[in-house]
Coordinates of C-alpha atoms in Angstrom, one line a residue:
M1 CA -29.1 -212.2 27.5
A2 CA -26.1 -211.1 25.5
I3 CA -25.2 -207.4 26.1
P4 CA -23.6 -205.3 23.3
V5 CA -20.8 -202.9 24.2
E6 CA -21.1 -199.9 21.9
M7 CA -18.7 -197.1 21.1
P8 CA -19.7 -194.3 23.4
K9 CA -19.6 -190.5 22.6
M10 CA -16.5 -189.4 24.6
S11 CA -16.4 -185.8 23.5
D12 CA -18.8 -183.2 22.0
T13 CA -17.0 -183.3 18.7
M14 CA -16.4 -187.1 18.5
E15 CA -17.9 -189.0 15.6
E16 CA -16.0 -192.2 15.8
G17 CA -13.3 -193.8 17.9
V18 CA -10.3 -196.0 17.2
L19 CA -9.8 -199.0 19.5
V20 CA -6.1 -198.6 20.5
S21 CA -5.7 -201.7 22.6
W22 CA -7.7 -204.4 24.3
L23 CA -7.1 -204.8 28.0
V24 CA -9.2 -207.9 28.6
E25 CA -9.1 -211.2 26.7
E26 CA -12.2 -213.1 25.4
G27 CA -13.6 -215.4 28.0
A28 CA -12.6 -213.2 31.0
S29 CA -15.2 -212.1 33.5
V30 CA -15.7 -208.4 33.9
S31 CA -17.7 -206.2 36.3
A32 CA -19.4 -202.9 35.8
G33 CA -16.8 -200.2 35.8
D34 CA -14.0 -202.4 34.6
V35 CA -11.8 -200.9 31.8
I36 CA -11.7 -203.4 28.9
A37 CA -10.0 -201.3 26.3
Q38 CA -8.5 -197.9 25.4
V39 CA -10.1 -195.7 22.7
E40 CA -8.5 -192.9 20.8
T41 CA -11.0 -190.0 20.3
D42 CA -10.5 -186.8 18.5
K43 CA -9.0 -185.2 21.7
A44 CA -7.4 -187.9 23.8
T45 CA -6.9 -191.6 24.5
M46 CA -9.5 -192.7 27.0
D47 CA -10.5 -195.8 28.9
L48 CA -13.5 -197.8 27.8
E49 CA -15.5 -199.0 30.7
V50 CA -18.3 -201.6 30.7
Y51 CA -21.6 -200.9 32.5
D52 CA -22.6 -204.5 33.2
D53 CA -21.2 -207.7 34.7
G54 CA -20.5 -210.7 32.5
V55 CA -18.0 -212.6 30.4
L56 CA -16.3 -210.9 27.4
L57 CA -17.8 -213.3 24.8
K58 CA -16.4 -211.6 21.7
K59 CA -14.2 -208.8 20.6
V60 CA -16.0 -207.6 17.6
I61 CA -13.3 -205.2 16.3
Q62 CA -9.6 -205.5 16.3
E63 CA -7.0 -203.0 17.6
G64 CA -6.5 -200.1 15.2
E65 CA -10.0 -200.3 13.8
A66 CA -12.3 -197.2 13.8
V67 CA -15.9 -197.5 14.9
P68 CA -18.6 -194.8 14.7
I69 CA -20.5 -193.8 17.8
G70 CA -23.0 -196.5 18.6
G71 CA -21.1 -199.1 16.7
L72 CA -20.6 -202.5 18.2
I73 CA -17.2 -203.1 19.9
A74 CA -17.7 -206.2 22.0
V75 CA -20.4 -208.5 23.4
L76 CA -20.8 -209.5 27.1
G77 CA -23.0 -212.3 28.5
E78 CA -22.9 -215.6 30.1
E79 CA -20.3 -218.2 29.2
G80 CA -21.5 -220.2 26.2
E81 CA -24.3 -217.9 25.4
D82 CA -25.5 -217.5 21.8
I83 CA -24.6 -214.0 20.6
S84 CA -25.7 -214.4 17.0
E85 CA -28.8 -212.3 17.6
V86 CA -26.7 -209.4 18.8
L87 CA -24.2 -209.7 16.0
A88 CA -27.0 -209.8 13.5
K89 CA -28.6 -206.7 15.0
Y90 CA -25.4 -204.8 14.3
G91 CA -25.0 -206.3 10.8
G92 CA -22.3 -208.6 11.9
G93 CA -24.2 -211.9 11.2
D94 CA -22.7 -214.8 13.1
G95 CA -19.2 -213.6 12.5
S96 CA -18.4 -216.2 9.9
A97 CA -17.2 -215.0 6.6
A98 CA -19.9 -214.6 3.9
P99 CA -19.6 -217.0 1.0
E100 CA -17.5 -215.6 -1.7
P101 CA -19.3 -214.8 -4.9
E102 CA -18.3 -216.6 -8.0
T103 CA -15.4 -215.0 -9.5
K104 CA -15.5 -213.8 -13.0
A105 CA -12.9 -216.3 -14.0
E106 CA -14.9 -219.1 -12.6
A107 CA -18.0 -217.9 -14.4
V108 CA -16.1 -217.8 -17.7
E109 CA -14.8 -221.3 -17.0
A110 CA -18.3 -222.6 -16.3
E111 CA -19.5 -221.0 -19.6
A112 CA -16.6 -222.5 -21.5
G113 CA -17.5 -226.0 -20.2
Q114 CA -21.0 -225.8 -21.7
A115 CA -21.9 -227.8 -24.8
P116 CA -21.2 -225.9 -28.0
S117 CA -24.3 -224.5 -29.7
G118 CA -23.2 -225.5 -33.1
D119 CA -22.4 -222.1 -34.5
G120 CA -18.9 -221.2 -35.4
A121 CA -18.3 -218.6 -32.7
A122 CA -19.3 -221.0 -29.9
E123 CA -17.0 -223.7 -31.4
E124 CA -14.2 -221.3 -31.6
A125 CA -14.6 -220.5 -28.0
A126 CA -14.7 -224.2 -27.1
V127 CA -11.5 -224.8 -29.1
A128 CA -9.9 -221.8 -27.5
A129 CA -10.5 -223.3 -24.1
G130 CA -9.2 -226.7 -25.3
P131 CA -6.4 -228.7 -23.9
E132 CA -3.7 -227.5 -26.4
E133 CA -2.2 -225.0 -24.0
G134 CA -5.5 -223.2 -24.2
A135 CA -4.4 -221.5 -27.4
R136 CA -7.0 -220.4 -29.8
I137 CA -6.9 -222.3 -33.2
K138 CA -7.3 -219.9 -36.1
A139 CA -9.6 -221.4 -38.7
S140 CA -12.2 -220.2 -41.1
P141 CA -15.8 -221.2 -40.4
L142 CA -15.9 -223.4 -43.6
A143 CA -12.7 -225.1 -42.6
R144 CA -14.1 -225.8 -39.2
K145 CA -17.3 -227.2 -40.7
M146 CA -15.3 -229.5 -43.1
A147 CA -13.1 -230.7 -40.3
R148 CA -16.1 -231.5 -38.1
E149 CA -17.8 -233.4 -40.9
H150 CA -14.7 -235.5 -41.6
G151 CA -13.6 -236.0 -38.0
I152 CA -10.4 -234.0 -38.4
D153 CA -8.7 -232.6 -35.4
L154 CA -7.8 -229.0 -36.3
R155 CA -4.9 -229.2 -33.9
T156 CA -3.2 -231.6 -36.4
V157 CA -3.5 -229.2 -39.3
R158 CA -1.0 -226.6 -40.4
G159 CA -2.8 -223.6 -41.7
S160 CA -1.7 -221.9 -44.8
G161 CA -3.8 -218.8 -44.5
P162 CA -2.7 -215.5 -43.1
E163 CA -1.0 -215.9 -39.7
G164 CA -1.3 -219.7 -40.0
R165 CA -5.1 -219.6 -40.3
I166 CA -6.6 -223.0 -41.4
I167 CA -8.6 -222.5 -44.5
K168 CA -10.6 -224.7 -46.9
R169 CA -7.7 -225.8 -49.0
D170 CA -5.8 -227.1 -46.0
I171 CA -8.7 -229.4 -45.2
E172 CA -9.1 -230.4 -48.9
A173 CA -5.4 -231.2 -49.1
L174 CA -5.7 -233.4 -46.0
L175 CA -8.7 -235.2 -47.5
A176 CA -6.8 -235.7 -50.7
G177 CA -4.2 -237.8 -49.0
A178 CA -1.6 -235.4 -48.1
P179 CA 0.1 -236.4 -44.9
V180 CA -1.3 -234.9 -41.8
E181 CA 1.1 -232.4 -40.5
V182 CA 1.4 -231.8 -36.9
P183 CA 2.2 -228.2 -36.5
E184 CA 5.4 -227.5 -34.9
A185 CA 5.3 -225.5 -31.8
A186 CA 5.8 -221.9 -32.6
P187 CA 9.3 -220.9 -31.6
K188 CA 9.1 -219.0 -28.5
P189 CA 10.7 -215.6 -28.6
A190 CA 14.0 -215.4 -27.0
P191 CA 13.5 -214.1 -23.5
A192 CA 14.3 -210.5 -23.4
E193 CA 17.4 -209.6 -21.7
A194 CA 16.7 -208.7 -18.2
P195 CA 17.3 -205.0 -17.7
A196 CA 20.0 -204.1 -15.4
E197 CA 18.6 -203.9 -12.0
A198 CA 17.9 -200.3 -11.1
P199 CA 19.3 -199.1 -7.8
A200 CA 16.7 -199.0 -5.1
M201 CA 15.1 -195.6 -4.9
P202 CA 13.8 -194.2 -1.7
A203 CA 10.0 -193.9 -1.5
A204 CA 8.8 -190.5 -2.6
Y205 CA 6.7 -190.1 0.5
D206 CA 5.8 -191.5 3.9
V207 CA 2.3 -192.4 4.8
E208 CA 0.6 -191.8 8.2
R209 CA -2.8 -192.8 9.3
I210 CA -5.1 -189.8 9.7
S211 CA -5.7 -189.6 13.5
Q212 CA -9.0 -188.9 15.0
M213 CA -7.7 -185.6 16.2
R214 CA -6.5 -184.6 12.8
K215 CA -9.8 -185.6 11.2
T216 CA -11.7 -183.5 13.7
I217 CA -9.4 -180.5 13.3
A218 CA -9.9 -180.7 9.5
R219 CA -13.6 -181.0 9.8
R220 CA -14.2 -178.3 12.4
L221 CA -11.8 -175.7 10.9
A222 CA -13.2 -176.2 7.4
Q223 CA -16.7 -175.8 8.8
S224 CA -15.6 -172.6 10.6
K225 CA -13.7 -171.1 7.7
F226 CA -16.4 -171.9 5.1
T227 CA -19.5 -171.0 7.2
A228 CA -18.3 -168.1 9.5
P229 CA -17.4 -165.0 7.5
H230 CA -14.1 -164.0 9.1
F231 CA -12.7 -160.6 9.2
Y232 CA -9.5 -159.5 11.0
L233 CA -8.4 -156.6 13.2
T234 CA -4.8 -156.0 14.2
V235 CA -3.2 -153.8 16.8
D236 CA 0.3 -153.2 18.0
V237 CA 0.6 -153.3 21.8
D238 CA 3.2 -151.5 23.8
M239 CA 4.6 -154.2 26.0
E240 CA 7.2 -152.2 28.0
K241 CA 5.1 -151.9 31.1
A242 CA 3.9 -155.5 30.8
T243 CA 7.5 -156.7 30.6
A244 CA 8.4 -154.9 33.8
F245 CA 5.2 -156.0 35.5
R246 CA 5.9 -159.6 34.6
E247 CA 9.4 -159.4 35.9
Q248 CA 8.2 -158.1 39.3
L249 CA 5.5 -160.8 39.4
N250 CA 7.9 -163.6 38.8
E251 CA 10.4 -162.3 41.3
L252 CA 7.6 -162.5 43.8
A253 CA 6.5 -165.9 42.6
E254 CA 10.1 -167.2 42.8
A255 CA 10.4 -166.0 46.3
Q256 CA 7.2 -167.8 47.2
G257 CA 8.2 -171.0 45.4
R258 CA 5.5 -170.6 42.8
G259 CA 5.5 -171.0 39.1
K260 CA 6.2 -168.1 36.8
V261 CA 3.6 -166.0 34.9
S262 CA 4.0 -165.9 31.2
F263 CA 3.1 -163.2 28.7
N264 CA 0.4 -165.6 27.5
D265 CA -1.1 -165.6 31.0
L266 CA -1.2 -161.8 30.9
V267 CA -3.1 -161.9 27.6
T268 CA -5.5 -164.6 28.9
K269 CA -6.4 -162.4 31.9
A270 CA -6.7 -159.3 29.8
C271 CA -9.0 -161.0 27.3
A272 CA -11.1 -162.4 30.2
L273 CA -11.6 -159.0 31.7
A274 CA -12.3 -157.4 28.3
L275 CA -14.9 -160.0 27.6
R276 CA -16.9 -158.8 30.6
Q277 CA -17.3 -155.4 28.8
H278 CA -18.0 -156.8 25.4
P279 CA -20.6 -159.5 25.6
Y280 CA -21.0 -159.9 21.8
V281 CA -17.5 -161.1 21.6
N282 CA -18.2 -163.6 24.4
A283 CA -21.0 -165.1 22.2
S284 CA -21.9 -167.9 19.8
Y285 CA -24.0 -167.7 16.6
L286 CA -26.1 -170.9 16.6
E287 CA -27.9 -171.0 13.3
A288 CA -29.6 -174.3 13.9
E289 CA -31.2 -173.0 17.1
G290 CA -31.9 -169.7 15.5
E291 CA -30.2 -167.7 18.3
I292 CA -27.2 -165.7 19.3
R293 CA -26.1 -167.0 22.6
L294 CA -24.5 -164.4 24.9
H295 CA -22.5 -166.4 27.5
R296 CA -22.8 -165.3 31.1
E297 CA -19.6 -167.0 32.0
I298 CA -16.2 -166.4 30.6
H299 CA -14.2 -169.5 29.7
V300 CA -11.0 -168.8 27.7
A301 CA -9.5 -171.6 25.7
V302 CA -5.7 -171.6 25.1
A303 CA -4.5 -173.4 22.0
V304 CA -1.8 -176.0 22.7
A305 CA 0.2 -177.6 19.9
I306 CA 0.9 -181.3 20.4
D307 CA 2.4 -183.9 18.1
E308 CA -0.9 -185.1 16.8
G309 CA -2.4 -181.6 16.2
L310 CA -4.0 -178.9 18.2
I311 CA -6.1 -178.9 21.3
T312 CA -7.7 -176.1 23.3
P313 CA -7.9 -176.7 27.1
V314 CA -10.2 -174.2 28.8
I315 CA -9.5 -171.9 31.7
R316 CA -12.9 -171.7 33.2
H317 CA -14.0 -168.4 34.8
A318 CA -10.8 -166.8 33.8
D319 CA -12.1 -163.4 34.6
R320 CA -12.4 -164.4 38.3
K321 CA -9.0 -166.0 38.6
G322 CA -5.7 -164.4 39.6
L323 CA -2.7 -164.4 37.3
G324 CA -0.9 -167.0 39.4
Q325 CA -3.9 -169.3 39.3
I326 CA -4.3 -168.8 35.5
A327 CA -0.6 -169.6 35.1
E328 CA -0.7 -172.7 37.2
E329 CA -3.8 -174.0 35.5
T330 CA -2.6 -173.3 32.0
R331 CA 0.7 -175.2 32.7
R332 CA -1.2 -178.2 34.2
L333 CA -3.7 -178.4 31.3
A334 CA -1.0 -178.0 28.7
E335 CA 0.9 -180.9 30.2
K336 CA -2.2 -183.1 30.2
A337 CA -2.9 -182.1 26.7
R338 CA 0.6 -183.1 25.6
N339 CA 0.1 -186.5 27.3
R340 CA -3.4 -186.8 25.8
E341 CA -4.9 -187.1 29.3
L342 CA -7.4 -184.2 29.1
Q343 CA -10.9 -185.1 30.2
P344 CA -13.8 -183.7 28.1
E345 CA -14.8 -181.1 30.7
E346 CA -11.2 -179.7 30.4
Y347 CA -11.4 -178.9 26.7
T348 CA -15.0 -178.2 26.0
G349 CA -17.3 -175.3 26.6
S350 CA -15.0 -172.4 25.8
T351 CA -16.5 -169.0 25.0
F352 CA -13.3 -167.4 23.5
T353 CA -10.0 -168.7 22.3
T354 CA -6.4 -167.5 22.1
S355 CA -3.6 -168.8 19.9
N356 CA 0.0 -167.9 20.5
L357 CA 2.9 -168.4 18.0
G358 CA 5.1 -165.8 19.5
M359 CA 7.4 -168.4 21.0
F360 CA 8.2 -169.4 17.4
G361 CA 9.2 -165.9 16.4
I362 CA 6.0 -165.3 14.4
D363 CA 5.3 -161.5 14.6
E364 CA 1.8 -161.7 13.2
F365 CA -0.7 -164.2 11.9
T366 CA -4.4 -164.8 11.6
A367 CA -6.2 -167.7 13.3
I368 CA -9.4 -169.6 12.3
I369 CA -12.2 -169.2 14.8
N370 CA -12.8 -172.2 17.1
P371 CA -16.5 -172.8 16.7
P372 CA -18.9 -172.0 18.2
N373 CA -16.8 -169.0 19.5
A374 CA -17.4 -165.7 18.0
C375 CA -13.7 -164.7 17.9
I376 CA -10.1 -165.9 18.4
L377 CA -7.1 -163.8 19.2
A378 CA -3.8 -164.5 17.5
I379 CA -0.8 -163.5 19.6
G380 CA 2.5 -162.6 17.9
A381 CA 6.1 -162.4 19.3
I382 CA 7.2 -159.4 21.4
R383 CA 9.7 -157.4 19.3
D384 CA 12.3 -154.9 20.2
V385 CA 11.6 -152.1 17.7
P386 CA 12.5 -148.5 17.3
V387 CA 9.5 -146.3 18.2
V388 CA 8.9 -142.5 18.0
R389 CA 8.3 -140.9 21.4
D390 CA 8.1 -137.2 21.9
G391 CA 9.6 -136.7 18.5
E392 CA 12.6 -138.9 19.0
V393 CA 13.3 -142.5 17.9
V394 CA 13.8 -144.6 21.0
P395 CA 13.9 -148.4 21.7
G396 CA 10.5 -150.0 22.3
R397 CA 8.8 -153.4 22.9
R398 CA 5.8 -154.2 20.8
M399 CA 3.5 -157.2 20.4
R400 CA 1.0 -157.6 17.6
L401 CA -2.5 -159.0 18.3
T402 CA -4.9 -160.0 15.5
L403 CA -8.6 -160.7 16.3
S404 CA -10.5 -163.0 13.9
C405 CA -14.2 -162.2 14.1
D406 CA -17.3 -164.0 13.0
H407 CA -19.1 -161.2 11.2
R408 CA -22.5 -162.9 11.8
I409 CA -22.2 -161.7 15.4
V410 CA -19.3 -159.3 15.7
D411 CA -19.2 -156.2 13.6
G412 CA -16.0 -154.2 13.0
A413 CA -16.7 -151.6 15.6
V414 CA -17.5 -154.3 18.2
G415 CA -14.3 -156.2 17.5
A416 CA -12.3 -153.0 17.5
R417 CA -13.6 -151.8 20.8
F418 CA -12.8 -155.2 22.4
L419 CA -9.3 -155.2 21.0
T420 CA -8.7 -151.7 22.3
T421 CA -9.8 -152.8 25.7
V422 CA -7.4 -155.8 25.6
R423 CA -4.6 -153.4 24.6
Q424 CA -5.4 -151.0 27.4
Y425 CA -5.1 -153.8 30.0
L426 CA -1.8 -154.9 28.7
E427 CA -0.4 -151.4 28.4
E428 CA -1.5 -150.7 32.0
P429 CA -1.1 -154.1 33.5
L430 CA -1.7 -153.1 37.1
N431 CA -5.4 -153.1 36.0
L432 CA -5.1 -156.9 35.6
L433 CA -4.9 -157.1 39.4
L434 CA -8.1 -155.2 40.1

């Protein structure tokens, strides 16, 4: 029995996949677990495995085509097996092209070939479709009737009416013995002088196919922005101690041959610890289920920009991990994200998200909540600024954090308390080690 191979759901947000490349040719034998193609989802390019043994009887879609989840991709079976039933089930028939409907032109031609009904209009149509270059002969109904009664071919008559229209007197003159005049071919207008060829202009724009990732980003962020009522809270964080703390950590890490800890890693850890104290920030508003879900575990997603868009790998149990472990895991996941090698379990299930544009020199921005999270933290650049301390202006280091909150779950005071806790951890960074 022929076996359909359908588009699987490869991520929680996937709605369709694009078949990037076939890895097996039609007629080849495959076994369960073999990879027959690669599919681009909204997050990554992934291998498509088959779950049965058989011969790849037909590739139903071509490379570059998008198929919704559950759509037919290929058919397996025994060599020579009839697959028409499977194709028909998915609306593909037997694969042969459906007969083309009659074109409008063909329909008109068929009508033109019908016998004239005898009225003037039908006759005009018949003449118009005649062999004389298909040109319509202009003649009054009476002139047509007279010509028909006397067997006169209207194409041999020069009309004296307006715009060369054949009228009664033209037929009468012909019947009276006047020589039949063959109309001269109307002089063709001189061809218009070809305009000077304009210099080739570059196209006004380039076109790119909307990737699965970009489609998903657009859909999810629009859903978030238009359904979750956002409000924003901003604080300025004194990063002087965090800077010194990080320098000490990295000296130690270098001595041990380990990777460095970034400021972003400090923020990830600070958020994870703060989420322990503020469960309504580590939550989801699930309207369809009619519930607010307070997550018992803390999984912090870190937004990573890649060429195709944005992806958020997840540091699971970030509150339980040390700074070195968070740093190493973040680097590893970011690298996999850039190579589009993340597996679904590595970018799903977050309970909170951070987004950092500080490395681009952005001091402050607001981010759109990554659903179903309740909040997202936007991290700005660390700035050297003058600050007032003990009545004197002195050099200082500041970083601006902006928390976007879903007001359906998080009220202003809840968000403010959470943000205050994050700031306290960063301003006294030794607490991150406790």
